[in-house]
Coordinates of C-alpha atoms in Angstrom, one line a residue:
M8 CA 3.2 1.5 4.4
L9 CA 6.3 -0.8 3.9
D10 CA 9.5 -1.0 5.7
H11 CA 12.2 -0.5 3.4
A12 CA 14.8 -1.3 6.2
F13 CA 13.1 -4.6 6.9
W14 CA 13.3 -5.7 3.1
N15 CA 16.9 -5.0 2.5
N16 CA 18.6 -8.4 1.8
K17 CA 15.7 -10.3 3.0
K18 CA 15.7 -13.8 1.2
V19 CA 12.4 -14.4 -0.4
F20 CA 11.2 -17.5 -2.3
V21 CA 8.4 -16.8 -4.6
T22 CA 6.6 -19.4 -7.1
G23 CA 5.0 -18.3 -10.2
H24 CA 7.1 -15.5 -10.2
T25 CA 7.0 -15.4 -14.2
G26 CA 3.3 -14.6 -14.1
F27 CA 1.8 -11.2 -14.3
K28 CA 1.1 -10.5 -10.7
G29 CA 4.5 -12.5 -9.9
S30 CA 6.6 -10.4 -12.0
W31 CA 5.1 -7.1 -10.4
L32 CA 6.1 -8.7 -6.8
C33 CA 9.6 -9.3 -8.1
L34 CA 10.1 -5.8 -9.2
W35 CA 8.7 -4.2 -6.1
L36 CA 10.9 -6.6 -3.9
Y37 CA 14.0 -5.8 -6.2
S38 CA 13.3 -2.1 -5.6
L39 CA 13.2 -2.8 -1.9
G40 CA 16.6 -4.5 -1.9
A41 CA 15.4 -8.0 -1.4
K42 CA 17.3 -11.1 -2.7
V43 CA 14.8 -13.1 -4.6
T44 CA 14.7 -16.7 -5.7
G45 CA 11.8 -17.4 -8.1
Y46 CA 10.3 -20.7 -8.9
S47 CA 7.9 -21.4 -12.0
L48 CA 7.5 -22.5 -15.3
Q49 CA 8.5 -20.4 -18.6
P50 CA 6.2 -17.2 -18.7
P51 CA 2.7 -18.3 -19.6
T52 CA 2.2 -15.8 -22.4
N53 CA 4.2 -14.4 -24.9
P54 CA 4.8 -11.3 -24.8
S55 CA 4.9 -11.3 -21.1
M56 CA 6.1 -8.9 -18.4
F57 CA 8.8 -11.2 -17.1
Q58 CA 10.7 -11.2 -20.4
L59 CA 9.8 -7.4 -21.4
C60 CA 11.2 -6.0 -18.0
Q61 CA 14.2 -8.4 -18.1
I62 CA 13.3 -9.5 -14.5
D63 CA 15.3 -12.7 -15.2
Q64 CA 18.5 -10.2 -14.7
L65 CA 17.2 -9.1 -11.3
V66 CA 16.2 -12.4 -9.4
S67 CA 17.7 -16.0 -9.3
S68 CA 15.4 -17.6 -11.5
I69 CA 14.4 -21.7 -11.3
T70 CA 12.4 -23.0 -14.3
A71 CA 10.4 -25.8 -12.9
D72 CA 7.0 -27.3 -12.3
I73 CA 5.3 -26.9 -8.9
R74 CA 4.2 -30.4 -9.0
D75 CA 7.7 -31.6 -9.2
I76 CA 7.8 -31.9 -5.2
K77 CA 11.6 -33.3 -5.3
R78 CA 12.9 -30.3 -7.3
L79 CA 10.8 -27.9 -5.3
R80 CA 12.1 -29.1 -1.8
E81 CA 15.7 -29.1 -3.1
S82 CA 15.1 -25.4 -4.6
L83 CA 13.4 -24.2 -1.4
F84 CA 16.4 -25.8 0.7
N85 CA 19.1 -24.4 -1.2
A86 CA 17.3 -20.7 -1.5
D87 CA 17.2 -20.8 2.7
P88 CA 14.5 -18.0 2.4
D89 CA 13.1 -15.8 5.3
I90 CA 9.8 -15.5 3.4
V91 CA 7.9 -17.8 1.4
I92 CA 5.1 -16.1 -1.1
H93 CA 3.3 -18.9 -3.1
M94 CA 1.6 -17.5 -6.3
A95 CA 1.9 -20.5 -8.8
A96 CA -1.3 -21.3 -9.9
Q97 CA -3.5 -22.2 -13.0
P98 CA -5.2 -18.7 -12.8
L99 CA -8.1 -18.5 -15.2
V100 CA -11.8 -19.6 -14.9
R101 CA -12.4 -20.3 -18.6
E102 CA -9.2 -22.2 -18.8
S103 CA -10.4 -24.7 -15.5
Y104 CA -13.6 -25.8 -17.7
Q105 CA -11.3 -26.8 -20.4
S106 CA -8.5 -28.4 -18.0
P107 CA -10.2 -29.2 -14.6
A108 CA -8.0 -32.2 -13.8
E109 CA -4.7 -30.0 -14.6
T110 CA -6.2 -26.9 -12.7
Y111 CA -6.7 -29.0 -9.5
E112 CA -3.4 -30.7 -9.6
I113 CA -1.9 -27.3 -10.0
N114 CA -3.9 -25.3 -7.3
V115 CA -4.5 -28.1 -5.0
M116 CA -1.3 -30.5 -5.1
G117 CA 0.8 -27.6 -5.9
T118 CA -0.3 -25.9 -2.7
I119 CA 0.6 -29.2 -0.8
N120 CA 3.8 -29.4 -2.1
L121 CA 4.9 -26.4 -1.1
F122 CA 4.0 -26.4 2.2
E123 CA 5.4 -30.1 2.4
A124 CA 8.5 -28.4 1.1
V125 CA 8.2 -25.8 3.9
R126 CA 7.7 -28.3 6.5
S127 CA 10.8 -30.4 5.4
A128 CA 13.0 -27.1 5.3
V129 CA 11.7 -26.2 8.8
N130 CA 12.3 -29.7 10.2
Q131 CA 15.9 -29.6 9.0
G132 CA 16.5 -26.3 10.5
K133 CA 15.8 -23.6 8.2
R134 CA 14.7 -20.4 9.5
I135 CA 11.6 -19.7 7.3
K136 CA 9.5 -17.3 9.2
S137 CA 6.7 -16.0 6.8
V138 CA 4.5 -18.1 4.4
I139 CA 1.6 -16.7 2.5
N140 CA -0.2 -18.6 0.3
V141 CA -2.0 -16.4 -2.5
T142 CA -5.6 -17.6 -3.3
S143 CA -8.4 -15.6 -5.1
D144 CA -11.5 -13.8 -4.0
K145 CA -13.4 -16.5 -5.8
C146 CA -12.6 -19.1 -3.1
Y147 CA -15.9 -18.1 -1.2
Q148 CA -19.1 -19.4 -1.8
N149 CA -20.5 -16.8 -4.2
R150 CA -24.2 -16.3 -2.9
E151 CA -24.3 -12.9 -5.2
W152 CA -24.7 -11.1 -1.9
S153 CA -24.6 -7.0 -2.5
W154 CA -22.4 -6.8 0.8
G155 CA -18.7 -8.1 0.8
Y156 CA -17.5 -11.3 1.7
R157 CA -15.5 -11.5 4.9
E158 CA -12.7 -14.0 5.8
N159 CA -14.8 -16.1 8.0
D160 CA -17.6 -16.6 5.4
S161 CA -18.2 -20.0 3.7
L162 CA -15.9 -21.3 1.2
G163 CA -16.7 -22.9 -2.0
G164 CA -16.8 -22.4 -5.8
Y165 CA -19.1 -23.2 -8.8
D166 CA -16.2 -23.6 -11.4
P167 CA -13.0 -25.9 -11.1
Y168 CA -10.9 -22.7 -10.8
S169 CA -12.8 -21.3 -8.1
S170 CA -13.2 -24.7 -6.3
S171 CA -9.6 -25.4 -6.3
K172 CA -8.9 -22.2 -4.6
A173 CA -11.4 -22.8 -2.0
C174 CA -9.6 -26.3 -1.5
S175 CA -6.1 -24.5 -1.2
E176 CA -7.7 -22.2 1.3
L177 CA -8.7 -25.3 3.6
I178 CA -5.2 -26.9 2.7
T179 CA -3.9 -23.6 4.4
S180 CA -6.0 -24.0 7.3
S181 CA -5.4 -27.6 7.7
Y182 CA -1.4 -27.3 7.6
R183 CA -1.5 -24.2 9.8
S184 CA -3.6 -26.1 12.4
S185 CA -1.7 -29.5 12.1
F186 CA 2.0 -28.1 11.6
F187 CA 2.4 -24.6 12.2
H188 CA -0.2 -23.8 14.9
P189 CA -0.1 -20.4 16.3
K190 CA 0.1 -21.7 19.7
E191 CA 3.2 -23.9 19.0
Y192 CA 5.1 -21.1 17.2
A193 CA 7.9 -21.1 19.7
K194 CA 8.7 -24.7 18.4
H195 CA 8.2 -24.1 14.8
G196 CA 8.5 -20.2 14.1
V197 CA 6.2 -20.1 11.0
G198 CA 3.6 -17.8 10.4
L199 CA 1.3 -19.0 7.8
A200 CA -1.5 -16.7 6.1
S201 CA -3.6 -17.0 2.9
A202 CA -4.2 -13.8 1.0
R203 CA -7.7 -13.4 -1.1
A204 CA -7.7 -10.5 -3.6
G205 CA -10.0 -9.2 -6.4
N206 CA -9.6 -8.8 -9.9
V207 CA -6.4 -7.2 -10.8
I208 CA -5.5 -4.9 -13.6
G209 CA -2.1 -3.3 -14.6
G210 CA 0.5 -2.9 -17.4
G211 CA 1.9 -6.4 -18.6
D212 CA -0.9 -8.4 -18.2
W213 CA -1.3 -10.7 -21.6
A214 CA -3.5 -13.5 -20.3
A215 CA -6.2 -14.9 -22.5
D216 CA -9.9 -14.6 -21.7
R217 CA -9.4 -12.0 -19.1
L218 CA -10.8 -8.5 -19.5
L219 CA -8.2 -5.8 -19.4
P220 CA -5.6 -8.0 -21.5
D221 CA -8.5 -8.4 -24.1
C222 CA -9.1 -4.8 -24.1
I223 CA -5.5 -3.9 -24.5
R224 CA -5.0 -6.6 -27.6
A225 CA -7.9 -4.9 -29.6
L226 CA -6.7 -1.5 -28.7
L227 CA -3.0 -2.2 -30.1
T228 CA -4.8 -4.0 -33.2
G229 CA -7.2 -1.2 -34.1
K230 CA -10.2 -3.7 -33.5
E231 CA -13.5 -3.5 -31.3
I232 CA -13.1 -5.0 -27.7
M233 CA -15.4 -7.7 -27.3
I234 CA -17.2 -8.5 -24.2
R235 CA -19.1 -11.3 -22.9
N236 CA -20.6 -10.7 -19.7
P237 CA -21.3 -6.6 -19.7
K238 CA -23.2 -6.6 -16.3
A239 CA -20.8 -9.0 -14.3
T240 CA -19.6 -6.9 -11.4
R241 CA -16.1 -7.5 -9.9
P242 CA -14.0 -6.0 -7.0
W243 CA -11.3 -4.2 -9.7
Q244 CA -7.9 -2.8 -8.3
H245 CA -4.6 -2.2 -9.8
V246 CA -2.0 -5.1 -9.3
L247 CA -0.1 -3.1 -6.7
E248 CA -2.7 -3.1 -4.3
P249 CA -2.7 -6.7 -3.3
V250 CA 0.9 -6.8 -3.9
S251 CA 1.5 -4.2 -1.3
G252 CA -0.9 -6.2 1.0
Y253 CA 1.1 -9.3 0.4
L254 CA 4.2 -7.5 1.5
L255 CA 3.1 -6.0 4.3
L256 CA 1.5 -9.2 5.6
A257 CA 4.9 -10.9 5.1
E258 CA 6.6 -8.2 7.1
K259 CA 3.7 -8.7 10.3
L260 CA 4.0 -12.4 9.7
Y261 CA 7.7 -12.3 10.2
Q262 CA 7.6 -9.9 13.1
N263 CA 4.8 -11.7 15.0
G264 CA 3.5 -14.8 13.5
P265 CA 1.0 -15.8 15.8
I266 CA -1.1 -12.9 15.5
Y267 CA -1.4 -12.7 11.8
A268 CA -1.6 -16.5 10.9
E269 CA -4.9 -16.4 9.3
G270 CA -6.6 -15.6 6.0
W271 CA -6.8 -11.9 4.7
N272 CA -8.7 -10.1 1.8
F273 CA -7.0 -7.3 -0.3
G274 CA -9.7 -5.6 -2.2
P275 CA -10.6 -2.2 -3.5
N276 CA -13.1 0.4 -2.0
D277 CA -16.9 -0.3 -2.6
D278 CA -16.8 2.7 -5.2
D279 CA -14.6 0.6 -7.4
V280 CA -16.9 -2.6 -7.6
K281 CA -17.8 -2.0 -11.1
P282 CA -19.6 -4.0 -14.1
V283 CA -17.8 -5.2 -16.9
E284 CA -19.2 -2.6 -19.3
W285 CA -18.2 0.6 -17.1
I286 CA -14.6 -0.8 -17.3
V287 CA -14.6 -1.2 -20.8
K288 CA -16.3 2.3 -21.5
E289 CA -13.4 3.8 -19.4
V290 CA -10.7 2.1 -20.9
C291 CA -12.1 3.3 -24.6
E292 CA -12.4 6.7 -23.5
K293 CA -9.0 7.1 -22.0
W294 CA -7.4 5.3 -25.2
G295 CA -9.2 7.4 -27.7
E296 CA -8.3 6.8 -31.4
N297 CA -12.0 6.0 -31.9
A298 CA -11.9 2.6 -29.5
G299 CA -15.1 1.0 -29.2
Y300 CA -16.6 -2.3 -28.1
K301 CA -19.2 -5.0 -29.1
I302 CA -21.4 -7.3 -26.7
V303 CA -21.0 -10.8 -27.8
Q304 CA -24.2 -12.6 -27.7
G305 CA -24.6 -16.2 -27.2
N306 CA -23.9 -18.9 -24.3
Q307 CA -21.1 -18.4 -22.2
P308 CA -19.5 -20.8 -19.6
H309 CA -21.0 -19.9 -16.0
E310 CA -19.1 -17.1 -14.2
A311 CA -20.1 -15.3 -11.0
G312 CA -22.6 -12.3 -11.6
F313 CA -21.6 -10.3 -8.5
L314 CA -18.6 -10.6 -5.9
K315 CA -17.2 -8.1 -3.2
L316 CA -14.8 -8.3 -0.6
D317 CA -14.9 -6.8 2.9
C318 CA -11.6 -5.8 3.6
S319 CA -12.0 -4.4 7.2
K320 CA -9.8 -6.6 8.9
A321 CA -6.7 -5.6 6.7
K322 CA -7.5 -2.1 7.1
W323 CA -7.6 -2.4 10.8
K324 CA -5.3 -4.9 11.8
L325 CA -2.6 -4.3 9.0
G326 CA -3.2 -0.8 8.3
W327 CA -3.4 -1.4 4.7
N328 CA -5.6 0.7 2.4
P329 CA -6.2 1.1 -1.4
R330 CA -4.4 3.9 -2.6
W331 CA -5.5 4.3 -6.2
D332 CA -9.1 4.4 -7.5
L333 CA -10.2 2.5 -10.3
E334 CA -10.1 5.5 -12.8
H335 CA -6.3 6.1 -11.6
A336 CA -5.6 2.3 -12.2
I337 CA -7.1 2.4 -15.8
C338 CA -4.8 5.4 -16.4
K339 CA -2.2 3.5 -15.4
V340 CA -2.5 0.4 -17.5
I341 CA -2.9 2.9 -20.6
E342 CA 0.3 4.6 -19.8
W343 CA 2.2 1.3 -19.5
T344 CA 0.6 0.1 -22.7
R345 CA 1.6 3.3 -24.6
I346 CA 5.2 2.9 -23.3
Y347 CA 5.0 -0.6 -24.6
R348 CA 3.6 0.5 -28.1
K349 CA 6.5 3.1 -28.3
N350 CA 9.3 0.1 -27.7
Q351 CA 10.5 2.1 -24.6
D352 CA 11.8 1.0 -21.4
L353 CA 9.3 -0.9 -19.6
K354 CA 11.2 -2.0 -16.4
A355 CA 11.6 1.8 -16.1
I356 CA 8.0 2.7 -16.4
S357 CA 7.0 -0.4 -13.9
L358 CA 9.6 0.9 -11.4
K359 CA 8.4 4.5 -11.7
Q360 CA 4.8 3.4 -11.0
I361 CA 5.6 1.2 -8.0
E362 CA 7.6 4.6 -6.5
E363 CA 4.5 6.5 -7.3
Y364 CA 2.1 4.4 -5.8
T365 CA 4.4 4.2 -2.6
K366 CA 4.1 7.9 -2.2
A367 CA 0.6 8.0 -2.8
S368 CA -1.6 9.1 0.1
D369 CA -3.8 6.5 1.8
C370 CA -7.5 6.9 1.0

């Protein structure tokens, strides 16, 4: 698992730190003793995990846009990080249909801006050693295969979001080849990798048009859960699963960049690749209180029907493995949500779940 001694006092620059996944990452880095600088817009939802867990008290937080290249360069240079994790994004498929140009601006040009800021800092003598661009499992050209996509499979994307993430992967590859080539590591000292994860669930996610947040909103208000695509099948996992992968990958890149500077999948075991309706039934059962759901009829924007990742490389080369199965992950979402409903300490329960995850045995 992670080396606590490695992370103590490491300087980490995180873009998108006010988002759901970014908030969990910041909490974990805080628990490891890292010194975090976050760069992001205000939290994208209200409520948000960032605000509820008072993460602004744990990190140095910069409120700015990833599209503002001047501000980004200044912020990165002043933070002088050892490690950079890029998570700032427009993360929703349905939103990308409504705002395609903005989705590409954020997810494509935002990636370029981040890499340009890193390149500028390195050229000025800063010792950034580990850079990870967090993309998505939707970066693959989805052919509805029954087997998992591997890191060398074709990139693509039907909708603007998926396409933008494929573009971000291509940009990562280009910058790695052009400016941070592993064969020239002695010159630049930067290990640049990308990380592709499946659908994540966890306490504190309030995004619109995402399955678990939609379920939680309905449960908290005593309404039926409305689902659009009951047979759509995804690689579901607790948010701590890919975040643990990002942190482990960052360690490896720092220690030996040329070996680990490539693309990586972080997804669940095959048993946890489940259809939407299975997830909703499980949520209703674990919540109780007469929870129920209804399938919404009518035309919906295109979304992939089946998607699965092959994570063999991460398991073999990084020693990374999923630790919580999907049923347990859903239990943790319910646990977090009950604490939220009782107005209890959400930072404490989140840190407790991180601790429990780190102590879990590998599958």
